[in-house]
Structure formats: structure tokens, C-alpha cells
């Protein structure tokens, strides 16, 4: 007789058409599946989602609406535990309601005497210190706490969370694999990265931040200068649906007098554009995170604002340059001994363009320099799933 499956509720920013957060979910689901198989346990995930139907369709798992109390309570009560994470769930920069929601879900599980687990979260900024005691109270009652950077761990310790209880691990997306890849086999063909006319693909991941669009204007200037230094194919990659697509089109509009726009489909530009200098194309928003991971893997280099565009690039050994709008960008870059090429407040367009040229000129050197650190991050990215499954196994 088959043993009963272990039901785990997953709480996070899922079901909102954000490629980065969807990649977090897919990474956790696949890591839990692998850890369960290794431990001889059947893991049955239940995802709290903003769009349960799409979540179920994309990943083949049960999902319930995260804002419907009856469905949420039912999922927690019938579960064997709850995972909160990953992503930047505990921060009040975007809304004062974010922290209360995710803490509330954790507290509900604890009220029902379900073990709770914090999975590779990025904590902060937490500008309202009134949240500190609530975070301390709930985190000190969790079975396992992991965060994705040292800065998050230090913030939790300042709040009073026990130092010995906090594990620092990579973002779970570092463990995400392309659909065709298998453990121990190479994912990339490093001969790729060029369009049909031989131009290197430069991935560009943007998001609106400054109200006056001064950050977008500076990035457009950087890309314009890059296009004058090198014949490249600027490939705009919207990570968060229509919003990032609009940011991409804003910058593309700034470049249109100098840079030709070509067909946005994969496979390179049309023959009519093959003799042009620098060209640009826009990738249509992609629903499944592995589709966007595939897009990033085809880039020669990438410049990105979105955190997970940089993580995608690192996981695929694509040289990248980050533009920082939030400390989480800098924290990830520091893990690979990198610095942002600029921020949304200040970007030296000429210097940043020159840096991009340097990356294009020495792709193999960049990979050789970073490969060991990237491999280690990939291995460590699945530790939370392994730790959680082992905890559940011993308590079963």
C-alpha cells in the first residue's frame, strides 16, 4: 500500500505573471520533488496563487486563491506544513500591506499547529520598525529559516531572530534548469548568442522605477552609445508582463532614430535588416519561466534591472551587468563579487557602455572567472528543499 503523500502549502507572490516570481515557484516545486524522491517521500504541493487556474495549468499542481479565506484556511488545515518564500516577501517598500499578509499566513499555519518553513527569502527593507516584534515572534517559531543573502540574515538578527537558526543560501532560481537539461550534463552551447547576421544578442531587462523616467533615459543613452561602439542585437526581455513591455518600448522609442527595430520572434532578424548596424527586437511576454530562461541563455551578455534577469543569466553563465534600484540587486551581485554598473539615481552612460563592450570582448574569460562560484550557488540552491523534506521525514 502506498504511503500517504505529504501535503505542503506554498505561500509567495505567485500567479501574477511575473517571470521572476514564477521561476521561484517552479524552482521550489522541482527542488521539493527531487528532495522527496531522494528521501523516498511523495510531496504534494498546494500553491496559494493570485491565479490558481493558470498556476495549475502551468505546473500541474493544486492551487487555491491566496485572497479567499475559505480556500486558504482549508488548504492550511489539511496540510502537513507551510513554506513561505522565496522572493522579497517581507518588505514594506512597495506596500505596507505586504508584510502583514505573509506574516498572517504563517501565523495561521502556526495556530493550526503546522510546521512552518522560510524558504530562501530576501528580507527587507523593513522601514517600519513596528513590524520587528511580529517578524521576530513568528520566525522564532518556525522549524527552518533560510534567507538568500547575508544582509537579510543580519536584519533578522537585529530584529531578535536567533542567529543559529538562520541559514544563508542562494536564491532558489539559481537551481532552475532548462527543460532539456539533465543533472551532470552541460546546458549551454556557448557557440550560440548571435543572430543570423552575426550580431551578438545583448539581453536588456527593464522595469519602470523613477517617476520622471530619468532612469530609462539614462539607460537609453547607454544603449545608444553601446550601439555606436559595437554592432549588436539589443534583445528586450519583459520579465513582468505588460508593465516591463511598456518600459522596453519606452527605451526602444528613444533609440528608433539610430537603431532599427526588427521582428521580435526568435531566430534572428529578417533578411532586409541583415546589413543594418545595431538592431533591436522585443520578446513577447512569456508565460512559463523556463521559456524566458531559454531566451536569456541565447544572449551573449545581459544588462538587467530585474533581479531574476541577473540570476537567470548567472545560472546560464551569461555575463551580466546589473543596474540597481533596490538593495537586493547589490546583494546578489556581491555574491559573485560584482558591483552594479549604475543605479536608477546615477548611471554614467559612457562608462556603462564601455563596460558592456568589455564583457562582449571577453565572454570566455568572464565564464572562467565565475564558473566555480556559479556551480557552488547552484548546488546550494536546493539545500532548503532537502532540509525541509528531511525535517518532515523525521517528524512523520
PDB file of C-alpha atoms in Angstrom, residues 201 233-235 252 260-271 273 279-284:
ATOM      1  CA  UNK A 201      22.500  39.278 -28.610  1.00  0.00           C
ATOM      2  CA  UNK A 233      21.324  42.953 -31.400  1.00  0.00           C
ATOM      3  CA  UNK A 234      19.535  44.503 -28.413  1.00  0.00           C
ATOM      4  CA  UNK A 235      17.017  41.902 -27.236  1.00  0.00           C
ATOM      5  CA  UNK A 252      13.175  51.434 -27.796  1.00  0.00           C
ATOM      6  CA  UNK A 260      16.471  49.587 -36.438  1.00  0.00           C
ATOM      7  CA  UNK A 261      13.692  47.517 -34.896  1.00  0.00           C
ATOM      8  CA  UNK A 262      13.337  44.014 -36.343  1.00  0.00           C
ATOM      9  CA  UNK A 263      10.925  41.121 -35.973  1.00  0.00           C
ATOM     10  CA  UNK A 264      10.603  40.186 -32.311  1.00  0.00           C
ATOM     11  CA  UNK A 265      10.370  36.442 -32.976  1.00  0.00           C
ATOM     12  CA  UNK A 266      13.271  34.159 -32.137  1.00  0.00           C
ATOM     13  CA  UNK A 267      15.627  33.170 -34.907  1.00  0.00           C
ATOM     14  CA  UNK A 268      17.256  36.455 -35.809  1.00  0.00           C
ATOM     15  CA  UNK A 269      16.335  39.483 -37.888  1.00  0.00           C
ATOM     16  CA  UNK A 270      14.787  39.499 -41.313  1.00  0.00           C
ATOM     17  CA  UNK A 271      16.956  39.489 -44.399  1.00  0.00           C
ATOM     18  CA  UNK A 273      17.768  44.092 -41.767  1.00  0.00           C
ATOM     19  CA  UNK A 279      19.249  46.323 -34.361  1.00  0.00           C
ATOM     20  CA  UNK A 280      16.722  45.753 -31.593  1.00  0.00           C
ATOM     21  CA  UNK A 281      13.822  43.390 -31.008  1.00  0.00           C
ATOM     22  CA  UNK A 282      11.251  42.836 -28.296  1.00  0.00           C
ATOM     23  CA  UNK A 283      10.499  39.415 -26.904  1.00  0.00           C
ATOM     24  CA  UNK A 284       6.783  38.941 -26.347  1.00  0.00           C
TER      25      UNK A 284
END
